[in-house]
Amino acid sequence: MSVAKVVKTDLDLADFNAGIAVAEMLGRANYIALVGGGKQPKFPQNKVIIWDDAKQKAVITLEFRTQVHRVRLSRSRIVVALQNSIHMYAFSSPPEKLSVFETADNLNGLCCLGTKVVAFPGNATGRVQLVEIDTGNVSIIPAHGTPLRAMELSPDGQVLATASETGTLVRIFATSNCARIAELRRGVDQATIYSIGISPDNTLLAVTSDKSTLHIFDLPHPLRDDYNNSSQIGTTSSIHSIGSIDETPNQKWGILGKIPLLPRFFSDIYSFTSARFETVDDPSIGGVGAPYVPIPGVPGGKAAKGIIGWLNEYTIMVIGAGRDGRWERFIVGTADDGKRHCIRNGWKRYLGS
């Protein structure tokens, strides 16, 4: 559960100090989408409240029959993720419902909203629906054979990254034609992916998992024919056409990656650096050994861990909620020997002890 603390509103601060499960800002604008959650939710879990901090009041309320798991905002759209559907509205007053899409079970509220496309789970396991905002055209990407766990759209909207519940691979797709560009291998052992994040300049991809490891990859990009440019951090590979990736230092098995009969992980792209981050499990309600009880209203039922945010092209924040809520800051750089690395540059508990 997270607790909302909205500065200087017409609501009494103590009154607003209640459970919030979902909070989504519209960039750096004054609009915030809020959904209640936790033991004492401030708002019903089936309502989306659009808060205007400039006017210091709620300006839009959307009500649904079931719990809201995620909200995405842009200057033209409000997108709401329910367990088995995605609802798209025009960002207006009153909001105009534009479309509804059926999805497979989506308890994690997976949904990415760009300026031109919106991506979310399809109505079959492991598939992604990619919708063009202007035309409404829908494309289906058969991304994985198991349920989706995470997805992220690049800042320029040209690349979609996805991961499944297996957690060993991050697959990269071009949104222009839904072609798969690359497979980035996090590891061989199964893991729960916490978050995927793409750098503001669309050159690097970061991923976290329950292995408590932050991995950094070079991001293949369909519009960058040659991204082997030493002036950019994280650019050591080159792509000559979609689906054709040259051998790079991050294909760590070298010549073995070119032998067609060997297992696929020999030819996958690996991270060029990694770092450890803290993941402290919250105690179960009822004490040690008690059965796990999901947090009401929170996507996935657990306090979020390992959430990635890029501050700039080389600085990453990894944020975890729960009783040990903390942020950690990591810097991606190049050492004297020319090798790139990721080091922790600071951290802080922001919810107290």
mmCIF file of C-alpha atoms in Angstrom:
data_model
loop_
_atom_site.group_PDB
_atom_site.id
_atom_site.type_symbol
_atom_site.label_atom_id
_atom_site.label_comp_id
_atom_site.label_asym_id
_atom_site.label_seq_id
_atom_site.Cartn_x
_atom_site.Cartn_y
_atom_site.Cartn_z
ATOM 1 C CA MET A 1 0.000 0.000 0.000
ATOM 2 C CA SER A 2 1.164 3.521 -0.732
ATOM 3 C CA VAL A 3 -0.035 6.606 1.112
ATOM 4 C CA ALA A 4 -0.931 9.755 -0.785
ATOM 5 C CA LYS A 5 0.356 13.082 0.489
ATOM 6 C CA VAL A 6 -0.928 15.776 -1.846
ATOM 7 C CA VAL A 7 0.404 19.228 -1.033
ATOM 8 C CA LYS A 8 -1.965 22.094 -0.237
ATOM 9 C CA THR A 9 -5.329 20.859 -1.362
ATOM 10 C CA ASP A 10 -8.816 21.849 -0.353
ATOM 11 C CA LEU A 11 -8.995 18.474 1.400
ATOM 12 C CA ASP A 12 -7.616 18.238 4.901
ATOM 13 C CA LEU A 13 -4.163 16.581 4.668
ATOM 14 C CA ALA A 14 -4.982 14.072 7.386
ATOM 15 C CA ASP A 15 -8.201 13.221 5.567
ATOM 16 C CA PHE A 16 -6.328 12.576 2.301
ATOM 17 C CA ASN A 17 -3.685 10.502 4.081
ATOM 18 C CA ALA A 18 -5.156 7.148 3.041
ATOM 19 C CA GLY A 19 -4.568 4.135 0.844
ATOM 20 C CA ILE A 20 -3.639 4.735 -2.811
ATOM 21 C CA ALA A 21 -2.931 1.703 -5.032
ATOM 22 C CA VAL A 22 -2.331 3.470 -8.348
ATOM 23 C CA ALA A 23 -0.876 6.925 -9.002
ATOM 24 C CA GLU A 24 -0.029 8.085 -12.522
ATOM 25 C CA MET A 25 1.203 11.567 -13.450
ATOM 26 C CA LEU A 26 0.745 13.242 -16.805
ATOM 27 C CA GLY A 27 4.435 13.972 -17.419
ATOM 28 C CA ARG A 28 5.224 17.079 -15.397
ATOM 29 C CA ALA A 29 1.754 18.547 -15.807
ATOM 30 C CA ASN A 30 -0.706 19.140 -13.004
ATOM 31 C CA TYR A 31 -2.877 16.041 -13.574
ATOM 32 C CA ILE A 32 -2.568 12.888 -11.461
ATOM 33 C CA ALA A 33 -4.690 9.730 -11.840
ATOM 34 C CA LEU A 34 -5.459 8.079 -8.489
ATOM 35 C CA VAL A 35 -7.055 4.758 -7.525
ATOM 36 C CA GLY A 36 -7.672 3.715 -3.928
ATOM 37 C CA GLY A 37 -6.172 0.612 -2.330
ATOM 38 C CA GLY A 38 -4.791 -0.967 0.810
ATOM 39 C CA LYS A 39 -6.627 -1.647 4.059
ATOM 40 C CA GLN A 40 -8.114 1.860 4.184
ATOM 41 C CA PRO A 41 -8.503 3.064 0.574
ATOM 42 C CA LYS A 42 -9.090 6.758 0.029
ATOM 43 C CA PHE A 43 -11.184 6.070 -3.089
ATOM 44 C CA PRO A 44 -13.131 3.016 -4.270
ATOM 45 C CA GLN A 45 -10.925 0.546 -6.108
ATOM 46 C CA ASN A 46 -13.249 0.602 -9.128
ATOM 47 C CA LYS A 47 -12.918 4.371 -9.663
ATOM 48 C CA VAL A 48 -10.285 6.505 -11.378
ATOM 49 C CA ILE A 49 -9.934 10.001 -9.935
ATOM 50 C CA ILE A 50 -8.164 12.578 -12.128
ATOM 51 C CA TRP A 51 -6.776 15.163 -9.722
ATOM 52 C CA ASP A 52 -5.925 18.662 -10.994
ATOM 53 C CA ASP A 53 -3.330 20.045 -8.617
ATOM 54 C CA ALA A 54 -3.544 23.525 -10.162
ATOM 55 C CA LYS A 55 -7.261 23.726 -9.399
ATOM 56 C CA GLN A 56 -6.747 21.661 -6.247
ATOM 57 C CA LYS A 57 -9.662 19.363 -6.891
ATOM 58 C CA ALA A 58 -10.810 16.212 -8.670
ATOM 59 C CA VAL A 59 -11.900 17.137 -12.198
ATOM 60 C CA ILE A 60 -12.770 13.723 -13.683
ATOM 61 C CA THR A 61 -14.136 10.527 -12.147
ATOM 62 C CA LEU A 62 -14.421 7.273 -14.095
ATOM 63 C CA GLU A 63 -16.296 4.361 -12.541
ATOM 64 C CA PHE A 64 -16.089 0.711 -13.565
ATOM 65 C CA ARG A 65 -17.747 -2.545 -12.525
ATOM 66 C CA THR A 66 -14.473 -4.155 -11.443
ATOM 67 C CA GLN A 67 -11.175 -3.151 -9.853
ATOM 68 C CA VAL A 68 -8.837 -0.804 -11.722
ATOM 69 C CA HIS A 69 -5.277 -2.177 -11.986
ATOM 70 C CA ARG A 70 -3.474 0.594 -13.886
ATOM 71 C CA VAL A 71 -4.035 3.999 -15.486
ATOM 72 C CA ARG A 72 -1.977 5.627 -18.241
ATOM 73 C CA LEU A 73 -2.243 9.293 -19.199
ATOM 74 C CA SER A 74 -1.255 11.388 -22.183
ATOM 75 C CA ARG A 75 -2.406 14.854 -23.231
ATOM 76 C CA SER A 76 -5.039 13.277 -25.480
ATOM 77 C CA ARG A 77 -5.889 9.917 -23.862
ATOM 78 C CA ILE A 78 -6.812 8.203 -20.607
ATOM 79 C CA VAL A 79 -6.228 4.437 -20.722
ATOM 80 C CA VAL A 80 -7.548 2.228 -17.914
ATOM 81 C CA ALA A 81 -6.522 -1.401 -17.387
ATOM 82 C CA LEU A 82 -8.978 -3.786 -15.726
ATOM 83 C CA GLN A 83 -8.395 -7.502 -15.173
ATOM 84 C CA ASN A 84 -9.741 -8.535 -18.587
ATOM 85 C CA SER A 85 -10.160 -5.334 -20.562
ATOM 86 C CA ILE A 86 -8.586 -2.039 -21.601
ATOM 87 C CA HIS A 87 -10.744 1.116 -21.761
ATOM 88 C CA MET A 88 -9.596 4.106 -23.798
ATOM 89 C CA TYR A 89 -10.991 7.635 -23.359
ATOM 90 C CA ALA A 90 -10.360 11.030 -24.862
ATOM 91 C CA PHE A 91 -8.806 13.285 -22.210
ATOM 92 C CA SER A 92 -11.631 15.810 -22.138
ATOM 93 C CA SER A 93 -14.281 17.053 -19.763
ATOM 94 C CA PRO A 94 -16.409 15.051 -19.743
ATOM 95 C CA PRO A 95 -14.177 12.226 -21.038
ATOM 96 C CA GLU A 96 -15.399 10.464 -24.182
ATOM 97 C CA LYS A 97 -15.119 6.667 -24.288
ATOM 98 C CA LEU A 98 -13.404 5.747 -27.552
ATOM 99 C CA SER A 99 -12.907 1.982 -27.417
ATOM 100 C CA VAL A 100 -12.784 -1.145 -25.268
ATOM 101 C CA PHE A 101 -10.468 -4.121 -25.872
ATOM 102 C CA GLU A 102 -10.651 -7.579 -24.319
ATOM 103 C CA THR A 103 -7.447 -8.974 -22.808
ATOM 104 C CA ALA A 104 -6.201 -12.101 -21.112
ATOM 105 C CA ASP A 105 -5.946 -11.915 -17.320
ATOM 106 C CA ASN A 106 -3.957 -8.755 -16.572
ATOM 107 C CA LEU A 107 -3.689 -8.511 -12.801
ATOM 108 C CA ASN A 108 -0.437 -6.548 -13.116
ATOM 109 C CA GLY A 109 -2.191 -3.870 -15.177
ATOM 110 C CA LEU A 110 0.244 -4.104 -18.087
ATOM 111 C CA CYS A 111 -0.264 -1.205 -20.491
ATOM 112 C CA CYS A 112 2.058 1.193 -22.351
ATOM 113 C CA LEU A 113 0.864 4.492 -23.826
ATOM 114 C CA GLY A 114 2.886 6.453 -26.362
ATOM 115 C CA THR A 115 2.067 9.402 -28.583
ATOM 116 C CA LYS A 116 1.107 7.174 -31.530
ATOM 117 C CA VAL A 117 0.463 3.673 -30.148
ATOM 118 C CA VAL A 118 -0.831 1.900 -27.064
ATOM 119 C CA ALA A 119 0.274 -1.640 -26.161
ATOM 120 C CA PHE A 120 -1.331 -4.135 -23.795
ATOM 121 C CA PRO A 121 -1.909 -7.900 -23.471
ATOM 122 C CA GLY A 122 -3.939 -9.652 -26.159
ATOM 123 C CA ASN A 123 -6.854 -11.960 -25.467
ATOM 124 C CA ALA A 124 -4.617 -15.049 -25.708
ATOM 125 C CA THR A 125 -1.661 -16.048 -23.528
ATOM 126 C CA GLY A 126 1.600 -14.262 -24.333
ATOM 127 C CA ARG A 127 0.184 -12.060 -27.083
ATOM 128 C CA VAL A 128 0.386 -8.267 -27.279
ATOM 129 C CA GLN A 129 -2.173 -5.944 -28.865
ATOM 130 C CA LEU A 130 -0.661 -2.853 -30.491
ATOM 131 C CA VAL A 131 -3.214 -0.150 -31.330
ATOM 132 C CA GLU A 132 -2.569 2.924 -33.467
ATOM 133 C CA ILE A 133 -4.137 5.825 -31.604
ATOM 134 C CA ASP A 134 -5.093 7.902 -34.662
ATOM 135 C CA THR A 135 -6.526 5.119 -36.835
ATOM 136 C CA GLY A 136 -7.572 2.480 -34.313
ATOM 137 C CA ASN A 137 -5.767 -0.201 -36.346
ATOM 138 C CA VAL A 138 -4.890 -3.238 -34.211
ATOM 139 C CA SER A 139 -1.863 -5.506 -34.671
ATOM 140 C CA ILE A 140 -1.272 -8.723 -32.748
ATOM 141 C CA ILE A 141 2.262 -9.695 -31.683
ATOM 142 C CA PRO A 142 2.775 -13.346 -30.606
ATOM 143 C CA ALA A 143 5.427 -12.276 -28.116
ATOM 144 C CA HIS A 144 5.713 -15.248 -25.733
ATOM 145 C CA GLY A 145 4.373 -18.732 -25.080
ATOM 146 C CA THR A 146 3.664 -17.993 -21.408
ATOM 147 C CA PRO A 147 1.716 -15.127 -19.757
ATOM 148 C CA LEU A 148 3.183 -11.638 -20.007
ATOM 149 C CA ARG A 149 4.896 -10.220 -16.961
ATOM 150 C CA ALA A 150 6.300 -6.847 -18.106
ATOM 151 C CA MET A 151 6.353 -4.550 -21.120
ATOM 152 C CA GLU A 152 7.810 -1.144 -21.957
ATOM 153 C CA LEU A 153 7.538 1.250 -24.885
ATOM 154 C CA SER A 154 10.609 3.298 -25.846
ATOM 155 C CA PRO A 155 10.347 7.090 -25.434
ATOM 156 C CA ASP A 156 10.253 7.543 -29.222
ATOM 157 C CA GLY A 157 7.557 4.862 -29.558
ATOM 158 C CA GLN A 158 9.569 2.821 -32.076
ATOM 159 C CA VAL A 159 10.457 -0.148 -29.843
ATOM 160 C CA LEU A 160 8.386 -2.412 -27.598
ATOM 161 C CA ALA A 161 10.141 -4.623 -25.022
ATOM 162 C CA THR A 162 8.303 -7.552 -23.423
ATOM 163 C CA ALA A 163 9.003 -10.270 -20.861
ATOM 164 C CA SER A 164 6.964 -13.284 -19.795
ATOM 165 C CA GLU A 165 6.487 -15.054 -16.477
ATOM 166 C CA THR A 166 9.432 -17.311 -17.382
ATOM 167 C CA GLY A 167 11.688 -14.268 -16.959
ATOM 168 C CA THR A 168 14.742 -15.439 -18.894
ATOM 169 C CA LEU A 169 14.340 -13.289 -22.026
ATOM 170 C CA VAL A 170 13.355 -9.754 -22.961
ATOM 171 C CA ARG A 171 12.095 -9.639 -26.536
ATOM 172 C CA ILE A 172 12.402 -6.495 -28.647
ATOM 173 C CA PHE A 173 9.867 -5.585 -31.359
ATOM 174 C CA ALA A 174 9.619 -2.762 -33.873
ATOM 175 C CA THR A 175 6.243 -1.052 -33.480
ATOM 176 C CA SER A 176 6.215 -0.005 -37.152
ATOM 177 C CA ASN A 177 5.790 -3.564 -38.434
ATOM 178 C CA CYS A 178 5.699 -5.753 -35.267
ATOM 179 C CA ALA A 179 8.892 -7.558 -36.359
ATOM 180 C CA ARG A 180 11.009 -9.090 -33.615
ATOM 181 C CA ILE A 181 14.394 -7.365 -33.618
ATOM 182 C CA ALA A 182 16.265 -9.194 -30.874
ATOM 183 C CA GLU A 183 16.198 -11.363 -27.781
ATOM 184 C CA LEU A 184 18.032 -10.059 -24.724
ATOM 185 C CA ARG A 185 18.917 -12.785 -22.251
ATOM 186 C CA ARG A 186 18.613 -11.882 -18.579
ATOM 187 C CA GLY A 187 19.709 -15.373 -17.505
ATOM 188 C CA VAL A 188 19.054 -19.097 -17.807
ATOM 189 C CA ASP A 189 17.173 -19.668 -14.538
ATOM 190 C CA GLN A 190 13.515 -18.686 -14.270
ATOM 191 C CA ALA A 191 12.898 -15.362 -12.533
ATOM 192 C CA THR A 192 10.122 -12.873 -11.834
ATOM 193 C CA ILE A 193 10.719 -9.712 -13.839
ATOM 194 C CA TYR A 194 10.012 -6.618 -11.769
ATOM 195 C CA SER A 195 10.476 -3.834 -14.297
ATOM 196 C CA ILE A 196 11.793 -2.892 -17.747
ATOM 197 C CA GLY A 197 13.004 0.646 -18.473
ATOM 198 C CA ILE A 198 14.418 2.263 -21.627
ATOM 199 C CA SER A 199 16.761 5.246 -21.506
ATOM 200 C CA PRO A 200 15.557 8.685 -22.697
ATOM 201 C CA ASP A 201 17.811 8.511 -25.774
ATOM 202 C CA ASN A 202 16.491 5.029 -26.732
ATOM 203 C CA THR A 203 19.944 3.399 -26.601
ATOM 204 C CA LEU A 204 19.898 1.353 -23.367
ATOM 205 C CA LEU A 205 17.465 -1.034 -21.706
ATOM 206 C CA ALA A 206 17.459 -1.903 -18.001
ATOM 207 C CA VAL A 207 15.650 -4.825 -16.391
ATOM 208 C CA THR A 208 15.245 -5.944 -12.757
ATOM 209 C CA SER A 209 14.052 -9.240 -11.311
ATOM 210 C CA ASP A 210 13.635 -11.118 -8.043
ATOM 211 C CA LYS A 211 17.271 -12.211 -8.421
ATOM 212 C CA SER A 212 18.061 -8.726 -7.005
ATOM 213 C CA THR A 213 20.062 -7.903 -10.133
ATOM 214 C CA LEU A 214 19.830 -4.867 -12.399
ATOM 215 C CA HIS A 215 20.941 -5.754 -15.956
ATOM 216 C CA ILE A 216 21.846 -3.144 -18.601
ATOM 217 C CA PHE A 217 21.662 -3.966 -22.334
ATOM 218 C CA ASP A 218 22.372 -2.152 -25.564
ATOM 219 C CA LEU A 219 18.961 -1.606 -27.170
ATOM 220 C CA PRO A 220 18.636 -2.605 -30.833
ATOM 221 C CA HIS A 221 16.623 0.013 -32.719
ATOM 222 C CA PRO A 222 14.967 -0.279 -36.148
ATOM 223 C CA LEU A 223 15.760 3.320 -37.133
ATOM 224 C CA ARG A 224 19.428 3.153 -36.194
ATOM 225 C CA ASP A 225 21.288 1.325 -38.975
ATOM 226 C CA ASP A 226 24.603 1.663 -37.198
ATOM 227 C CA TYR A 227 24.579 2.373 -33.479
ATOM 228 C CA ASN A 228 28.235 1.467 -32.945
ATOM 229 C CA ASN A 229 29.029 5.024 -31.911
ATOM 230 C CA SER A 230 31.608 5.549 -29.200
ATOM 231 C CA SER A 231 30.167 8.955 -28.333
ATOM 232 C CA GLN A 232 27.050 7.292 -26.905
ATOM 233 C CA ILE A 233 27.008 5.236 -23.739
ATOM 234 C CA GLY A 234 25.814 1.701 -24.389
ATOM 235 C CA THR A 235 26.278 1.517 -28.143
ATOM 236 C CA THR A 236 28.517 -1.331 -29.243
ATOM 237 C CA SER A 237 26.321 -3.233 -31.670
ATOM 238 C CA SER A 238 24.977 -2.635 -35.136
ATOM 239 C CA ILE A 239 21.821 -3.563 -36.971
ATOM 240 C CA HIS A 240 21.754 -3.644 -40.760
ATOM 241 C CA SER A 241 18.163 -4.822 -41.120
ATOM 242 C CA ILE A 242 15.302 -5.863 -38.889
ATOM 243 C CA GLY A 243 15.926 -9.376 -37.637
ATOM 244 C CA SER A 244 19.620 -9.371 -38.659
ATOM 245 C CA ILE A 245 22.007 -8.583 -35.810
ATOM 246 C CA ASP A 246 25.775 -8.544 -36.213
ATOM 247 C CA GLU A 247 27.972 -10.345 -33.735
ATOM 248 C CA THR A 248 28.696 -8.078 -30.791
ATOM 249 C CA PRO A 249 30.781 -8.315 -27.611
ATOM 250 C CA ASN A 250 27.490 -8.921 -25.752
ATOM 251 C CA GLN A 251 26.922 -12.161 -27.637
ATOM 252 C CA LYS A 252 29.335 -13.602 -25.111
ATOM 253 C CA TRP A 253 29.686 -17.097 -26.590
ATOM 254 C CA GLY A 254 31.473 -15.749 -29.693
ATOM 255 C CA ILE A 255 31.748 -18.246 -32.548
ATOM 256 C CA LEU A 256 29.426 -20.672 -30.751
ATOM 257 C CA GLY A 257 26.600 -18.217 -31.398
ATOM 258 C CA LYS A 258 26.940 -18.857 -35.120
ATOM 259 C CA ILE A 259 26.514 -22.654 -34.922
ATOM 260 C CA PRO A 260 22.842 -23.285 -35.819
ATOM 261 C CA LEU A 261 22.303 -26.564 -33.921
ATOM 262 C CA LEU A 262 23.389 -25.291 -30.526
ATOM 263 C CA PRO A 263 20.806 -24.101 -27.953
ATOM 264 C CA ARG A 264 19.484 -20.602 -28.569
ATOM 265 C CA PHE A 265 21.047 -19.011 -25.503
ATOM 266 C CA PHE A 266 24.451 -19.246 -27.213
ATOM 267 C CA SER A 267 23.325 -16.670 -29.802
ATOM 268 C CA ASP A 268 21.275 -14.394 -27.525
ATOM 269 C CA ILE A 269 22.463 -10.914 -26.542
ATOM 270 C CA TYR A 270 23.586 -10.578 -22.922
ATOM 271 C CA SER A 271 23.821 -7.519 -20.701
ATOM 272 C CA PHE A 272 27.087 -5.607 -20.873
ATOM 273 C CA THR A 273 26.980 -4.884 -17.137
ATOM 274 C CA SER A 274 24.886 -5.567 -14.043
ATOM 275 C CA ALA A 275 24.581 -4.496 -10.417
ATOM 276 C CA ARG A 276 22.898 -5.706 -7.247
ATOM 277 C CA PHE A 277 19.967 -3.858 -5.700
ATOM 278 C CA GLU A 278 18.078 -4.405 -2.450
ATOM 279 C CA THR A 279 14.869 -6.446 -2.307
ATOM 280 C CA VAL A 280 13.538 -6.932 1.206
ATOM 281 C CA ASP A 281 10.390 -9.023 1.406
ATOM 282 C CA ASP A 282 7.647 -7.571 3.550
ATOM 283 C CA PRO A 283 6.480 -9.817 6.380
ATOM 284 C CA SER A 284 3.219 -11.655 5.823
ATOM 285 C CA ILE A 285 0.108 -10.284 7.447
ATOM 286 C CA GLY A 286 -0.234 -12.316 10.630
ATOM 287 C CA GLY A 287 3.495 -12.818 11.157
ATOM 288 C CA VAL A 288 6.243 -15.163 10.026
ATOM 289 C CA GLY A 289 4.897 -18.416 8.594
ATOM 290 C CA ALA A 290 1.420 -17.038 8.046
ATOM 291 C CA PRO A 291 -0.110 -17.551 4.587
ATOM 292 C CA TYR A 292 0.444 -14.711 2.126
ATOM 293 C CA VAL A 293 -2.430 -12.214 1.964
ATOM 294 C CA PRO A 294 -2.509 -9.922 -1.108
ATOM 295 C CA ILE A 295 -2.566 -6.171 -0.484
ATOM 296 C CA PRO A 296 -6.055 -4.987 -1.502
ATOM 297 C CA GLY A 297 -6.148 -2.944 -4.691
ATOM 298 C CA VAL A 298 -2.416 -3.120 -5.425
ATOM 299 C CA PRO A 299 -1.543 -4.536 -8.875
ATOM 300 C CA GLY A 300 -0.248 -8.066 -8.324
ATOM 301 C CA GLY A 301 -1.190 -7.901 -4.631
ATOM 302 C CA LYS A 302 2.395 -7.223 -3.490
ATOM 303 C CA ALA A 303 4.369 -4.089 -2.718
ATOM 304 C CA ALA A 304 6.253 -3.075 -5.871
ATOM 305 C CA LYS A 305 9.990 -3.834 -5.977
ATOM 306 C CA GLY A 306 12.711 -2.946 -8.448
ATOM 307 C CA ILE A 307 10.767 -0.290 -10.366
ATOM 308 C CA ILE A 308 13.077 1.378 -12.905
ATOM 309 C CA GLY A 309 13.183 5.069 -13.723
ATOM 310 C CA TRP A 310 15.796 6.745 -15.947
ATOM 311 C CA LEU A 311 16.758 10.252 -14.792
ATOM 312 C CA ASN A 312 18.923 10.806 -17.863
ATOM 313 C CA GLU A 313 20.939 8.789 -20.384
ATOM 314 C CA TYR A 314 23.262 7.355 -17.719
ATOM 315 C CA THR A 315 21.438 7.582 -14.351
ATOM 316 C CA ILE A 316 18.948 4.939 -13.192
ATOM 317 C CA MET A 317 16.686 4.959 -10.147
ATOM 318 C CA VAL A 318 15.484 1.625 -8.747
ATOM 319 C CA ILE A 319 12.562 2.064 -6.355
ATOM 320 C CA GLY A 320 10.901 -0.394 -3.998
ATOM 321 C CA ALA A 321 7.776 0.032 -1.882
ATOM 322 C CA GLY A 322 6.624 -1.766 1.251
ATOM 323 C CA ARG A 323 7.781 -1.425 4.825
ATOM 324 C CA ASP A 324 11.392 -1.164 3.683
ATOM 325 C CA GLY A 325 10.574 1.282 0.888
ATOM 326 C CA ARG A 326 13.752 2.752 -0.577
ATOM 327 C CA TRP A 327 15.294 4.209 -3.712
ATOM 328 C CA GLU A 328 18.719 3.398 -5.097
ATOM 329 C CA ARG A 329 20.629 5.398 -7.704
ATOM 330 C CA PHE A 330 22.929 3.757 -10.259
ATOM 331 C CA ILE A 331 25.337 5.342 -12.747
ATOM 332 C CA VAL A 332 26.263 3.722 -16.070
ATOM 333 C CA GLY A 333 29.762 4.721 -17.143
ATOM 334 C CA THR A 334 33.026 3.638 -18.765
ATOM 335 C CA ALA A 335 36.095 2.604 -16.761
ATOM 336 C CA ASP A 336 39.720 3.382 -17.605
ATOM 337 C CA ASP A 337 40.052 0.016 -19.331
ATOM 338 C CA GLY A 338 37.213 0.938 -21.697
ATOM 339 C CA LYS A 339 34.701 -1.476 -20.181
ATOM 340 C CA ARG A 340 31.277 -0.168 -19.245
ATOM 341 C CA HIS A 341 29.969 -0.672 -15.738
ATOM 342 C CA CYS A 342 27.046 0.169 -13.461
ATOM 343 C CA ILE A 343 27.724 1.315 -9.903
ATOM 344 C CA ARG A 344 25.422 2.285 -7.056
ATOM 345 C CA ASN A 345 25.779 6.004 -6.393
ATOM 346 C CA GLY A 346 23.380 6.469 -3.475
ATOM 347 C CA TRP A 347 20.271 5.196 -1.707
ATOM 348 C CA LYS A 348 17.720 6.207 0.902
ATOM 349 C CA ARG A 349 14.822 4.713 2.835
ATOM 350 C CA TYR A 350 11.916 7.051 2.168
ATOM 351 C CA LEU A 351 9.262 5.443 4.418
ATOM 352 C CA GLY A 352 11.275 5.368 7.628
ATOM 353 C CA SER A 353 12.346 2.299 9.589
#
